Structures are given as structure tokens and as C-alpha cells.
Amino acid sequence: MHKVAIVAMGWYGFRPLTPEVSFREMVFEAATRAYAMADIDPRKDVDTFISCQEDFWEGISIADEFAPDPIGGSMRPTMTVSGDGIQGIVHGAMQILSGISKITVVESHSKPSDIEKIHKIVEFGMDPIYVRTVKSPNVHFLAGLDASKFMKKGYTREDFAEVVRKNKVNGLSSPRSSYASKLSLEDILSQDYVVYPLSKLDIAEYVDGSIVSVLASEEVARKLTDTPIWIDGMYFSSDSTLELSYLGEAEYLTISSREALKMAKVDSPTKLKGGFIDDRYSYKELEHVESIGLNAREMLREGELEKDGDFPVNPLGGHLAKGIPLEASGLSLTLDGFEYLLSGKESAIVASWRGIPTFTGGVLVMRR
Amino acid sequence: MEIHEEKRLEHPLSKEELDKRPKIEYKPYAKYSYSAGQAITKFLEGLKEGKIYGRKCRKCGRVYVPPRMYCEDCFRPTDEWIEVKDEGIVMTAVASFISWTRERLESPEIVGVIRLFPSSDRDFVYPALFHRICCSYEEVKDMSIMGRKVKAIWKSKEKREGSINDIDCFKVI
């Protein structure tokens, strides 16, 4: 089977506010950096372009009309994916594997600072008949329900605080981590609850940012770089809506990781050298680590998920340190994984979630 | 066939019947304050001063009005600010008899694209604004407005606020 690689990635922003640029200017900056890294001209060398976005995040209906020009896709084949960046990567890989493209660009961005009340947009994503009308005081109630159920498996508040501590301190080594900090477990555990069992520190903040990635076929990737990062496995899936999905587990990642690992011919995630796993809520990192087939509780308590552990999870900080860049979240984790592999590590798994109120996630298995 | 078509268009439930059915009403709070960014900030500030600014790409010569910080054709940053004239040629025009919210307008609103100077009729990309045109419906209907030279009618300086509406409309000169 042919292979697909990520040959370059560029980013801009990753700050709570980016008033100096419009979203289009922000995307252009990320694209310029990605193309400089790949040493390609998007007007000549790129066959297809993909943008991952959602109209209500953008504040523009039919926002896909704005997708092409800041990435060099004006008057060129451009499609949009109304979903997470990893879904865009999978679409891009399919375009390459099916032979219609040799180089495909996948872009996603976020400008939550342009949204007046982002929680109202999240609320608008919930079922209009029986979820929205309950008028829950905050949108994190679903995470509270999920976390409480998850705790029945033997996880404690201290475990969640440990994830917060680990990821916030890991983020100090990444220039994208606006929310990184060095906190003690006491600092974290002394916070008031937003929704039991989660405090403000357990919940990742939003962030403005844009990411552009350049995918290439095996033949082209080898010409463009000495260090292509191969996507050996990929998958995304959705569970059902709130009333029919399993709480306390992440079925979307169980399915996605099982299939992506199978595709990559990896019989256990422990064979990989690290994970870049959605942690927009502290407990979610552990739930997601479990979903990809690992004993998260034991690994956390044994220190195996630490930066220097046997299976580092979010060694560059994850969303708790970087923030949530909306549909660019999966690309943010992919970018962390990409940099991790370029630094010399052999392999990694990226596992993304589309956030509340979705039960959708995607997985990439990447190898240097 | 006609009868069938009429029935299809008719709603199967009367208004009274519809009102009896349970319904959930919800008004989304979807409000935004868009960052204008580098290009549009300068553009809006220019309008407040009664000026129309564009950005020029020196590689292909294209002048972007409204301005862009990058050239979408060459995929490189644009190079310089250019002040274009508030005069130009009507390239397209349309008369609308309903508002954005679908209310019928007493008199039609006429909008169109103005190719701004400096530019020539041989250019296929040019600095331009989509705006209101102060002309009669007849001039749109008989298309005599097309190709006419127009000039921006600006709001008085005190009333300008850095908005595209600092120009009331473009009028034939």
C-alpha cells in the first residue's frame, strides 16, 4: 500500500487574543510558514486544499467561501470539512491514496476571541428539544456527568489534578502554550468546582490559532524532506448523541484507535513512543488513554505518562497548556506529535475529540 | 397536473392545527466582534478620513480594494498602500425590491460593483467596491447605468465612523 506523510506544518497565534490579525491574515501566516518549511509554491505545487471549519465558530454562514485564498487555494480545488482537523487529515490522505493528489494541504483555525459568548454557541450545538431547554447553568455539565461516571472506575480527584499539573508544566517547553504554568497538586486541588468534580484548572481555555499542514505521497515526500512523518494509521468515528452514547468512556476513540492501530499494524499502543491525546478536560486525557487500550490509572500513578516516562502523554502540554483551538484542536495535537517525532522520537499516537457536545474523535498513528 | 402541483405547495396542516402541536422556540445567541485585522483596519480608518486605501502586489501589479495583506494570485505579502480615487465606473448594478429581511421596499435599492480609478476598461482584475448606487430604477432596467462614471457621496466628516457606510452611495457625475 502507498504511504502518506506530513512533510511540513506551520502555525500562527496560540494566544488568547489575536487582535492584530483577521482570521484570514492569521491563516496566511501559518500557511506561509508551512510552505517555507516544505519549500513549495502553493500556486504550482499543491494539488488539493482542505479547510476544516464550522460556520458558527466562524460567525459566517457558508464560511467555506473564505477558505481558499489565505492558503493559496484561490481558483484551485478546495474542499471543506465541517469537523476536526484530524478528519481533514484523513480526507487529505484519502485524496493522496486514491491518486487524485500528490500534495494536499490541510488547514484549520480558530478565533474564539471574535465570539461574544462562546458557551452560547456550544449550547446551540445541543439537542434543541430536551437538552438545551433544561437550561443547565453551564455547558460543562456534560463533562461533569461523564467525569463522575468515569470516577466509578477507580479514578480520583487527585488523579485529575495530576494530569493538570503534568500538562501545564509540560507546556512550558512549547512556544504555543499560553496557559502553561508550574502548579502544585495543592494549588490545583484547592480550586472551587465549576461542575463536580472539575475546577477551572481542569477545564482547558479557548485559544486563537491557525495551523496548516502539508501532506504528500510517498514519492513526493521523500523528495521534499529527509524526515517525512508517515501517517501509518488513521480513522475517525462518532458515537451517538448524549442520550444514546456511553458516558464514562470514549467509544469514538475506542473505535478510531482500534482501526487506526490495525491499519498501522501495531498490535498494542504500548509499542508506540508517546501519545498526543485530547485533554480539554483533565479526566478526558485519562478516559481517552483508556479508550486507546491502556491502563491509564496505573500508568498515571506509576509516572509512565510523564515526559520522561515509558509512554509520555502530552509531553508538550496538550490543550490544558495550549488551549482549545476549536476545529484546529486535532491539528494542534498532530503538530505537537509532528515536532516530537522531528526531535528524534520514533512513533506516536494522536487522539483527538471534537469536544462537547460531540461524541466524535479521530486517531492518527505517526512514525518517523 | 396543475391541481396536483397546487396541493403539493399547500401545507398539509392548517395554522390552527400547527399551533396545537408542541413546539420549542429558541433564539440563538450568536454574536461576534470580528477582528478587522491589518488590512481592513487601515481601510476603515481611511474611510473615516474620506480616503479609499488599497494594497498593491508589486509582483503582479494587482491592487486590492478592499485591501488584503497578501496577494491571492502570487501567494506573497502585498507590498504597499495605494490611495485610489473615490471615482470609478459602474460595472454591475441590480435593483432589489425586497430588503435583507424580505420586507417589500417602497422604492428599490440599487447596488452594484464600482471599478475604481486608477484602472482601465482593459483590466480584468481591478480595485473595486460593492456599494449602493444612487440612480433610478429605469437606469438599471434599461442598463444605461452600466459604464457610467460615478463618484462617492461621503457622509459629513462628523458623521463618519470608520465604516463602509461612511460612503452613502456612488452617484453619476
Coordinates of C-alpha atoms in Angstrom, one line a residue:
Chain A
M1 CA 0.0 0.0 0.0
H2 CA 1.2 3.5 -0.7
K3 CA 2.0 5.8 2.1
V4 CA 1.2 9.4 3.1
A5 CA 3.4 11.7 5.1
I6 CA 3.2 15.0 6.7
V7 CA 6.2 16.9 5.3
A8 CA 5.6 20.3 6.9
M9 CA 3.4 22.2 9.3
G10 CA 3.1 25.9 10.1
W11 CA 1.3 27.7 12.8
Y12 CA 0.4 31.2 14.0
G13 CA -1.1 32.6 17.2
F14 CA -1.9 30.3 20.0
R15 CA -2.7 33.3 22.2
P16 CA -6.0 34.0 23.9
L17 CA -6.4 37.2 21.8
T18 CA -5.0 38.0 18.4
P19 CA -6.5 41.4 17.6
E20 CA -3.6 42.3 15.3
V21 CA -4.8 39.9 12.5
S22 CA -8.1 39.0 10.9
F23 CA -8.7 35.2 10.7
R24 CA -7.6 35.3 7.1
E25 CA -4.4 37.0 7.9
M26 CA -3.8 34.5 10.6
V27 CA -4.3 31.6 8.3
F28 CA -2.0 33.2 5.6
E29 CA 0.8 33.5 8.3
A30 CA 0.5 29.8 9.2
A31 CA 0.4 28.8 5.5
T32 CA 3.5 30.9 4.7
R33 CA 5.4 29.1 7.4
A34 CA 4.2 25.6 6.3
Y35 CA 5.1 26.3 2.6
A36 CA 8.5 27.7 3.6
M37 CA 9.2 24.5 5.6
A38 CA 8.2 22.3 2.7
D39 CA 9.9 24.6 0.2
I40 CA 6.9 24.6 -2.1
D41 CA 4.8 27.1 -4.0
P42 CA 1.1 26.5 -3.2
R43 CA 0.1 28.1 -6.5
K44 CA 2.0 25.5 -8.5
D45 CA 2.9 22.5 -6.4
V46 CA -0.3 21.8 -4.4
D47 CA -2.9 19.6 -6.0
T48 CA -5.8 20.0 -3.4
F49 CA -6.6 22.1 -0.4
I50 CA -8.8 21.2 2.6
S51 CA -10.1 23.5 5.3
C52 CA -11.7 22.3 8.5
Q53 CA -14.2 24.7 9.9
E54 CA -17.7 25.2 11.2
D55 CA -19.9 28.2 10.4
F56 CA -21.0 29.1 13.9
W57 CA -17.4 29.1 15.1
E58 CA -16.6 31.4 12.2
G59 CA -19.6 33.6 12.6
I60 CA -20.1 33.4 8.8
S61 CA -22.6 31.3 7.1
I62 CA -21.1 29.4 4.1
A63 CA -17.7 30.2 5.6
D64 CA -16.1 27.7 3.2
E65 CA -16.2 30.5 0.6
F66 CA -13.4 32.1 2.7
A67 CA -11.3 29.0 2.8
P68 CA -9.2 29.1 -0.4
D69 CA -7.4 32.4 -0.7
P70 CA -5.4 32.5 2.6
I71 CA -3.9 29.1 1.9
G72 CA -3.1 29.7 -1.8
G73 CA -6.1 27.8 -3.0
S74 CA -7.8 30.6 -4.9
M75 CA -9.2 29.1 -8.2
R76 CA -7.8 25.7 -7.2
P77 CA -9.5 22.5 -5.9
T78 CA -10.5 23.3 -2.4
M79 CA -12.9 21.4 -0.1
T80 CA -14.0 22.0 3.4
V81 CA -14.6 19.5 6.2
S82 CA -17.1 20.6 8.8
G83 CA -15.2 18.9 11.6
D84 CA -11.9 18.5 13.4
G85 CA -8.6 18.9 11.7
I86 CA -7.8 15.2 12.0
Q87 CA -10.9 14.5 9.9
G88 CA -9.4 16.8 7.4
I89 CA -6.0 14.9 7.5
V90 CA -7.9 11.7 6.8
H91 CA -9.7 13.3 3.9
G92 CA -6.4 14.6 2.6
A93 CA -4.7 11.2 2.9
M94 CA -7.6 9.6 1.0
Q95 CA -7.2 12.1 -1.8
I96 CA -3.5 11.2 -2.0
L97 CA -4.0 7.4 -1.6
S98 CA -6.7 7.5 -4.3
G99 CA -4.3 9.1 -6.7
I100 CA -6.1 12.4 -7.3
S101 CA -3.4 14.4 -5.5
K102 CA 0.3 14.2 -4.7
I103 CA 0.4 17.2 -2.4
T104 CA -2.6 18.1 -0.3
V105 CA -2.8 21.0 2.2
V106 CA -5.0 20.7 5.3
E107 CA -5.8 23.8 7.2
S108 CA -7.8 24.7 10.3
H109 CA -8.0 27.8 12.5
S110 CA -9.8 29.3 15.4
K111 CA -10.7 32.8 16.5
P112 CA -12.8 32.3 19.6
S113 CA -11.8 35.8 20.7
D114 CA -14.2 37.0 18.0
I115 CA -17.1 35.2 19.6
E116 CA -19.0 37.2 22.1
K117 CA -20.3 34.3 24.2
I118 CA -18.7 31.1 23.1
H119 CA -20.7 28.9 25.6
K120 CA -23.8 30.1 23.8
I121 CA -22.5 28.6 20.6
V122 CA -21.7 25.3 22.3
E123 CA -25.2 25.4 23.8
F124 CA -26.6 25.9 20.3
G125 CA -24.9 22.6 19.3
M126 CA -27.0 20.7 21.8
D127 CA -30.3 18.9 21.2
P128 CA -32.9 21.7 20.9
I129 CA -35.8 19.8 22.4
Y130 CA -34.7 18.2 25.6
V131 CA -31.0 19.3 26.4
R132 CA -31.0 23.0 25.6
T133 CA -34.3 23.6 27.2
V134 CA -33.1 22.1 30.5
K135 CA -31.1 25.4 30.8
S136 CA -28.2 23.9 32.6
P137 CA -26.2 26.7 34.3
N138 CA -23.1 25.9 32.4
V139 CA -22.1 23.9 29.3
H140 CA -19.6 21.8 31.3
F141 CA -22.5 19.8 32.9
L142 CA -22.0 17.0 30.3
A143 CA -18.3 16.8 31.2
G144 CA -19.3 16.6 34.9
L145 CA -21.7 13.7 34.2
D146 CA -19.1 11.9 32.1
A147 CA -16.3 12.5 34.7
S148 CA -18.5 11.3 37.6
K149 CA -19.3 8.1 35.7
F150 CA -15.6 7.7 34.9
M151 CA -14.6 8.1 38.5
K152 CA -16.5 4.9 39.3
K153 CA -13.7 3.0 37.6
G154 CA -11.4 4.0 40.5
Y155 CA -10.2 7.4 39.4
T156 CA -9.9 10.2 42.0
R157 CA -9.8 14.0 42.0
E158 CA -6.1 13.6 42.8
D159 CA -5.6 11.7 39.5
F160 CA -7.3 14.5 37.6
A161 CA -5.2 17.1 39.4
E162 CA -2.1 15.1 38.5
V163 CA -3.0 15.4 34.8
V164 CA -3.4 19.2 35.2
R165 CA 0.0 19.5 36.9
K166 CA 1.7 17.3 34.4
N167 CA 0.3 19.0 31.3
K168 CA 0.6 22.6 32.5
V169 CA 4.3 22.1 33.4
N170 CA 5.0 20.2 30.1
G171 CA 3.6 23.1 28.2
L172 CA 6.4 25.4 29.5
S173 CA 8.7 23.8 26.8
S174 CA 6.4 24.8 23.9
P175 CA 6.1 28.3 22.4
R176 CA 2.4 27.6 21.8
S177 CA 1.4 27.2 25.4
S178 CA -0.3 30.3 26.6
Y179 CA -1.8 28.5 29.6
A180 CA 1.3 26.7 30.8
S181 CA 2.3 27.1 34.4
K182 CA 4.0 25.4 37.3
L183 CA 1.5 24.4 39.9
S184 CA 1.5 22.1 42.8
L185 CA -1.2 19.5 43.4
E186 CA -2.3 21.6 46.4
D187 CA -2.7 24.6 44.1
I188 CA -4.9 22.6 41.9
L189 CA -7.0 20.7 44.5
S190 CA -7.7 23.9 46.4
Q191 CA -9.7 25.4 43.5
D192 CA -13.5 25.7 43.7
Y193 CA -15.6 23.4 41.5
V194 CA -17.1 24.6 38.3
V195 CA -19.1 21.4 38.0
Y196 CA -18.2 18.5 40.2
P197 CA -15.5 17.0 40.0
L198 CA -13.9 19.7 37.8
S199 CA -12.5 23.1 38.8
K200 CA -11.5 25.9 36.4
L201 CA -8.0 24.4 36.2
D202 CA -9.4 21.0 35.0
I203 CA -11.0 22.8 32.0
A204 CA -8.9 24.0 29.1
E205 CA -9.4 27.6 27.9
Y206 CA -10.0 28.6 24.3
V207 CA -7.3 29.9 22.2
D208 CA -6.9 31.7 18.8
G209 CA -4.6 29.9 16.4
S210 CA -4.2 28.6 12.9
I211 CA -2.3 25.5 11.6
V212 CA -1.5 24.5 8.1
S213 CA -0.1 21.0 7.3
V214 CA 1.3 19.7 4.0
L215 CA 0.6 16.1 3.2
A216 CA 2.5 14.3 0.4
S217 CA 2.5 11.0 -1.4
E218 CA 5.4 8.7 -0.5
E219 CA 7.4 9.5 -3.7
V220 CA 7.0 13.3 -3.3
A221 CA 7.5 13.2 0.5
R222 CA 10.9 11.6 0.0
K223 CA 11.9 14.3 -2.4
L224 CA 10.7 17.2 -0.2
T225 CA 12.3 16.2 3.0
D226 CA 14.7 13.8 4.7
T227 CA 12.4 13.4 7.6
P228 CA 8.8 12.7 6.4
I229 CA 6.5 11.9 9.2
W230 CA 4.5 8.9 8.0
I231 CA 0.8 8.5 8.8
D232 CA 0.7 4.7 9.2
G233 CA -2.9 4.6 10.5
M234 CA -5.9 6.9 10.6
Y235 CA -9.5 6.7 11.5
F236 CA -12.3 8.8 12.8
S237 CA -15.7 7.9 14.2
S238 CA -18.7 9.1 16.1
D239 CA -20.7 7.6 18.9
S240 CA -24.3 8.7 19.2
T241 CA -25.8 11.8 20.8
L242 CA -26.0 12.4 24.5
E243 CA -28.9 10.2 25.3
L244 CA -27.6 7.2 23.4
S245 CA -23.8 7.5 24.0
Y246 CA -21.9 5.8 26.7
L247 CA -20.7 8.1 29.5
G248 CA -17.6 7.3 31.4
E249 CA -15.9 6.0 28.3
A250 CA -15.0 7.4 24.8
E251 CA -16.4 4.9 22.4
Y252 CA -15.4 7.2 19.5
L253 CA -11.8 6.8 20.3
T254 CA -12.1 3.1 21.1
I255 CA -13.3 2.5 17.6
S256 CA -10.9 5.0 16.0
S257 CA -7.8 3.8 17.8
R258 CA -8.6 0.1 17.2
E259 CA -9.0 0.7 13.4
A260 CA -6.0 3.1 13.1
L261 CA -3.7 0.8 15.0
K262 CA -4.9 -2.1 12.9
M263 CA -4.1 -0.1 9.8
A264 CA -0.7 0.8 11.1
K265 CA -0.1 -2.9 12.0
V266 CA 0.6 -2.0 15.6
D267 CA -0.8 -4.7 18.0
S268 CA -0.6 -2.5 21.1
P269 CA -0.3 1.2 21.7
T270 CA 2.5 0.4 24.2
K271 CA 4.7 -0.3 21.1
L272 CA 4.4 3.5 20.3
K273 CA 6.6 6.1 21.9
G274 CA 4.1 8.6 23.1
G275 CA 0.6 10.0 22.9
F276 CA -0.9 13.4 22.0
I277 CA -4.3 12.9 23.4
D278 CA -7.2 15.3 23.9
D279 CA -7.1 16.7 27.4
R280 CA -9.6 19.5 27.2
Y281 CA -10.9 18.3 30.5
S282 CA -8.3 16.7 32.8
Y283 CA -10.2 13.5 33.2
K284 CA -10.7 13.2 29.5
E285 CA -7.0 12.6 29.0
L286 CA -7.3 9.5 31.2
E287 CA -10.6 8.4 29.7
H288 CA -9.0 8.8 26.2
V289 CA -5.8 6.9 27.2
E290 CA -8.1 4.1 28.4
S291 CA -10.0 4.2 25.2
I292 CA -6.9 3.6 23.1
G293 CA -6.4 0.5 25.1
L294 CA -4.1 1.4 28.0
N295 CA -4.5 1.2 31.8
A296 CA -4.5 5.0 32.4
R297 CA -4.8 4.8 36.2
E298 CA -1.9 2.6 36.7
M299 CA 0.3 4.3 34.2
L300 CA -0.5 7.8 35.6
R301 CA 0.2 6.6 39.2
E302 CA 3.4 4.9 38.1
G303 CA 4.6 8.1 36.3
E304 CA 4.6 6.4 32.9
L305 CA 2.6 9.2 31.4
E306 CA 5.2 11.8 32.4
K307 CA 7.5 13.4 29.8
D308 CA 10.3 11.1 30.7
G309 CA 8.0 8.1 31.4
D310 CA 7.6 4.9 29.3
F311 CA 4.6 6.4 27.4
P312 CA 4.7 10.2 27.6
V313 CA 1.2 11.7 27.1
N314 CA 1.1 15.3 26.0
P315 CA 4.8 15.9 26.6
L316 CA 4.3 19.4 25.1
G317 CA 1.4 20.2 27.2
G318 CA -1.8 19.3 25.3
H319 CA -4.9 21.5 25.4
L320 CA -4.6 22.3 29.2
A321 CA -1.4 24.2 28.4
K322 CA -2.2 25.4 24.8
G323 CA -5.9 25.9 24.9
I324 CA -8.6 24.7 22.6
P325 CA -8.3 26.0 19.1
L326 CA -11.8 24.8 18.1
E327 CA -11.7 22.7 14.9
A328 CA -7.9 23.1 14.8
S329 CA -7.7 21.0 18.0
G330 CA -6.8 17.8 16.3
L331 CA -4.2 19.6 14.2
S332 CA -2.8 21.1 17.4
L333 CA -2.2 17.7 18.8
T334 CA -0.9 16.5 15.5
L335 CA 1.6 19.4 15.4
D336 CA 2.8 18.5 18.8
G337 CA 3.3 14.9 17.6
F338 CA 5.0 16.1 14.4
E339 CA 7.5 18.2 16.4
Y340 CA 8.0 15.3 18.9
L341 CA 8.9 13.0 16.0
L342 CA 11.1 15.5 14.3
S343 CA 13.0 15.8 17.5
G344 CA 14.0 12.2 17.1
K345 CA 11.3 10.1 18.7
E346 CA 10.2 7.1 16.7
S347 CA 6.4 6.9 16.8
A348 CA 3.3 8.4 18.4
I349 CA -0.4 8.2 18.5
V350 CA -2.6 11.3 18.1
A351 CA -6.1 11.0 19.5
S352 CA -8.5 14.0 19.1
W353 CA -12.0 14.7 20.3
R354 CA -14.3 17.3 18.9
G355 CA -15.4 18.5 22.3
I356 CA -18.8 19.0 24.0
P357 CA -21.5 18.2 22.9
T358 CA -20.0 15.8 20.3
F359 CA -19.0 12.2 20.6
T360 CA -16.7 12.4 17.6
G361 CA -13.0 11.7 17.6
G362 CA -10.1 10.7 15.4
V363 CA -6.8 9.0 15.6
L364 CA -3.5 9.1 13.7
V365 CA -0.6 6.7 14.1
M366 CA 2.5 8.5 13.1
R367 CA 6.0 7.3 12.6
R368 CA 9.3 8.9 11.7
Chain B
M1 CA -51.2 18.2 -13.1
E2 CA -52.0 21.8 -12.0
I3 CA -54.2 20.6 -9.2
H4 CA -51.6 18.2 -8.0
E5 CA -49.0 21.0 -8.0
E6 CA -51.3 23.3 -6.0
K7 CA -51.8 20.6 -3.4
R8 CA -48.2 20.0 -3.1
L9 CA -47.5 23.6 -2.3
E10 CA -50.3 23.8 0.2
H11 CA -49.2 22.9 3.8
P12 CA -50.9 19.7 4.9
L13 CA -51.8 21.2 8.3
S14 CA -53.8 24.4 8.8
K15 CA -52.3 27.2 11.1
E16 CA -54.7 26.1 13.8
E17 CA -53.6 22.5 13.6
L18 CA -50.0 23.6 13.6
D19 CA -50.5 25.7 16.7
K20 CA -51.8 22.7 18.6
R21 CA -48.6 20.7 18.0
P22 CA -45.8 21.0 20.6
K23 CA -43.1 23.4 19.5
I24 CA -39.8 24.5 21.1
E25 CA -38.7 28.0 20.4
Y26 CA -35.1 29.1 20.7
K27 CA -33.2 32.2 19.7
P28 CA -29.5 31.5 19.3
Y29 CA -27.1 34.0 20.9
A30 CA -24.7 34.1 18.0
K31 CA -22.9 37.4 18.3
Y32 CA -19.4 38.2 17.1
S33 CA -17.0 41.1 17.1
Y34 CA -14.7 40.4 14.2
S35 CA -11.1 41.4 14.3
A36 CA -10.7 43.7 11.3
G37 CA -7.0 42.8 11.0
Q38 CA -4.2 44.8 9.5
A39 CA -5.7 45.4 6.0
I40 CA -9.2 46.3 6.9
T41 CA -8.3 48.4 9.9
K42 CA -6.3 50.8 7.7
F43 CA -9.1 50.7 5.1
L44 CA -11.8 51.7 7.7
E45 CA -9.6 54.4 9.2
G46 CA -9.1 55.7 5.6
L47 CA -12.9 55.9 5.1
K48 CA -13.2 58.0 8.2
E49 CA -10.8 60.4 6.5
G50 CA -12.6 60.3 3.3
K51 CA -10.0 58.2 1.6
I52 CA -10.1 54.7 -0.1
Y53 CA -7.0 52.7 0.5
G54 CA -5.9 49.5 -1.3
R55 CA -2.8 47.3 -1.2
K56 CA -0.7 46.6 -4.2
C57 CA 1.2 43.5 -5.1
R58 CA 4.3 44.6 -7.0
K59 CA 4.8 41.2 -8.5
C60 CA 1.6 41.0 -10.5
G61 CA 0.5 44.7 -10.1
R62 CA -2.9 43.9 -8.7
V63 CA -4.4 46.4 -6.4
Y64 CA -6.7 45.0 -3.8
V65 CA -9.6 47.2 -2.7
P66 CA -10.8 46.4 -0.1
P67 CA -7.2 45.7 0.8
R68 CA -5.5 42.4 1.6
M69 CA -2.2 41.9 3.3
Y70 CA -1.5 39.1 0.8
C71 CA -1.9 38.5 -2.9
E72 CA -4.1 35.5 -3.5
D73 CA -2.6 35.1 -7.0
C74 CA 1.0 35.2 -6.2
F75 CA 0.7 34.0 -2.6
R76 CA 3.0 36.5 -1.1
P77 CA 2.5 39.6 1.1
T78 CA 1.3 42.6 -0.7
D79 CA 3.8 45.4 -0.8
E80 CA 2.4 48.9 -0.4
W81 CA -0.6 51.0 0.4
I82 CA -2.2 52.8 -2.5
E83 CA -4.8 55.5 -2.2
V84 CA -7.3 55.0 -5.0
K85 CA -9.8 57.6 -6.2
D86 CA -13.4 57.7 -4.9
E87 CA -14.5 57.8 -8.6
G88 CA -15.0 54.9 -10.9
I89 CA -17.1 53.1 -13.4
V90 CA -20.3 51.1 -12.8
M91 CA -19.5 47.5 -13.8
T92 CA -22.7 45.8 -12.5
A93 CA -25.9 47.0 -11.0
V94 CA -29.1 45.4 -9.6
A95 CA -32.3 46.8 -8.3
S96 CA -33.7 45.0 -5.3
F97 CA -37.4 45.3 -4.3
I98 CA -37.1 43.5 -1.0
S99 CA -34.9 44.1 2.0
W100 CA -32.4 41.7 3.5
T101 CA -35.2 40.6 5.9
R102 CA -37.6 40.2 2.9
E103 CA -39.9 43.2 3.6
R104 CA -41.1 44.8 0.4
L105 CA -39.3 48.2 -0.2
E106 CA -41.3 51.1 -1.4
S107 CA -38.6 52.1 -3.8
P108 CA -35.9 49.6 -5.0
E109 CA -32.4 49.8 -3.5
I110 CA -29.8 49.7 -6.2
V111 CA -26.4 48.2 -5.5
G112 CA -23.5 47.2 -7.7
V113 CA -19.8 47.0 -8.2
I114 CA -17.8 50.1 -9.0
R115 CA -14.4 49.8 -10.7
L116 CA -12.3 52.5 -9.0
F117 CA -9.7 54.6 -10.7
P118 CA -6.8 54.3 -11.5
S119 CA -7.9 51.3 -13.7
S120 CA -8.9 50.9 -17.3
D121 CA -11.6 49.0 -19.1
R122 CA -9.0 46.6 -20.3
D123 CA -8.3 45.4 -16.7
F124 CA -10.0 42.1 -15.7
V125 CA -8.9 42.5 -12.1
Y126 CA -9.2 45.9 -10.6
P127 CA -9.7 47.8 -7.3
A128 CA -13.5 47.9 -6.7
L129 CA -16.2 48.4 -4.2
F130 CA -19.6 46.8 -3.9
H131 CA -21.8 49.6 -2.8
R132 CA -25.1 51.4 -3.2
I133 CA -25.6 53.4 -6.4
C134 CA -27.8 56.5 -6.4
C135 CA -29.6 56.2 -9.6
S136 CA -33.1 55.5 -10.9
Y137 CA -34.6 52.0 -11.4
E138 CA -35.1 52.9 -15.0
E139 CA -31.4 53.4 -15.5
V140 CA -30.9 49.9 -14.1
K141 CA -33.7 48.4 -16.1
D142 CA -32.5 49.8 -19.4
M143 CA -28.9 49.2 -18.3
S144 CA -27.9 52.7 -19.1
I145 CA -26.2 52.9 -15.7
M146 CA -23.6 50.4 -16.8
G147 CA -20.3 52.0 -17.7
R148 CA -21.3 55.4 -16.3
K149 CA -18.7 57.3 -14.3
V150 CA -19.7 57.7 -10.6
K151 CA -18.3 59.3 -7.6
A152 CA -18.7 58.5 -3.9
I153 CA -21.1 60.6 -1.9
W154 CA -19.5 60.8 1.6
K155 CA -21.2 61.4 4.8
S156 CA -20.2 64.6 6.5
K157 CA -16.9 64.3 8.4
E158 CA -18.5 64.4 11.8
K159 CA -20.8 61.6 10.9
R160 CA -18.1 59.2 9.6
E161 CA -17.2 56.4 12.0
G162 CA -14.8 54.2 10.1
S163 CA -17.4 52.1 8.3
I164 CA -18.2 51.2 4.7
N165 CA -21.3 53.2 5.3
D166 CA -19.2 56.4 5.6
I167 CA -20.0 56.4 1.9
D168 CA -23.7 57.0 1.3
C169 CA -23.6 55.8 -2.2
F170 CA -21.9 56.3 -5.6
K171 CA -23.6 58.9 -7.9
V172 CA -23.3 59.6 -11.6
I173 CA -21.1 62.6 -12.4

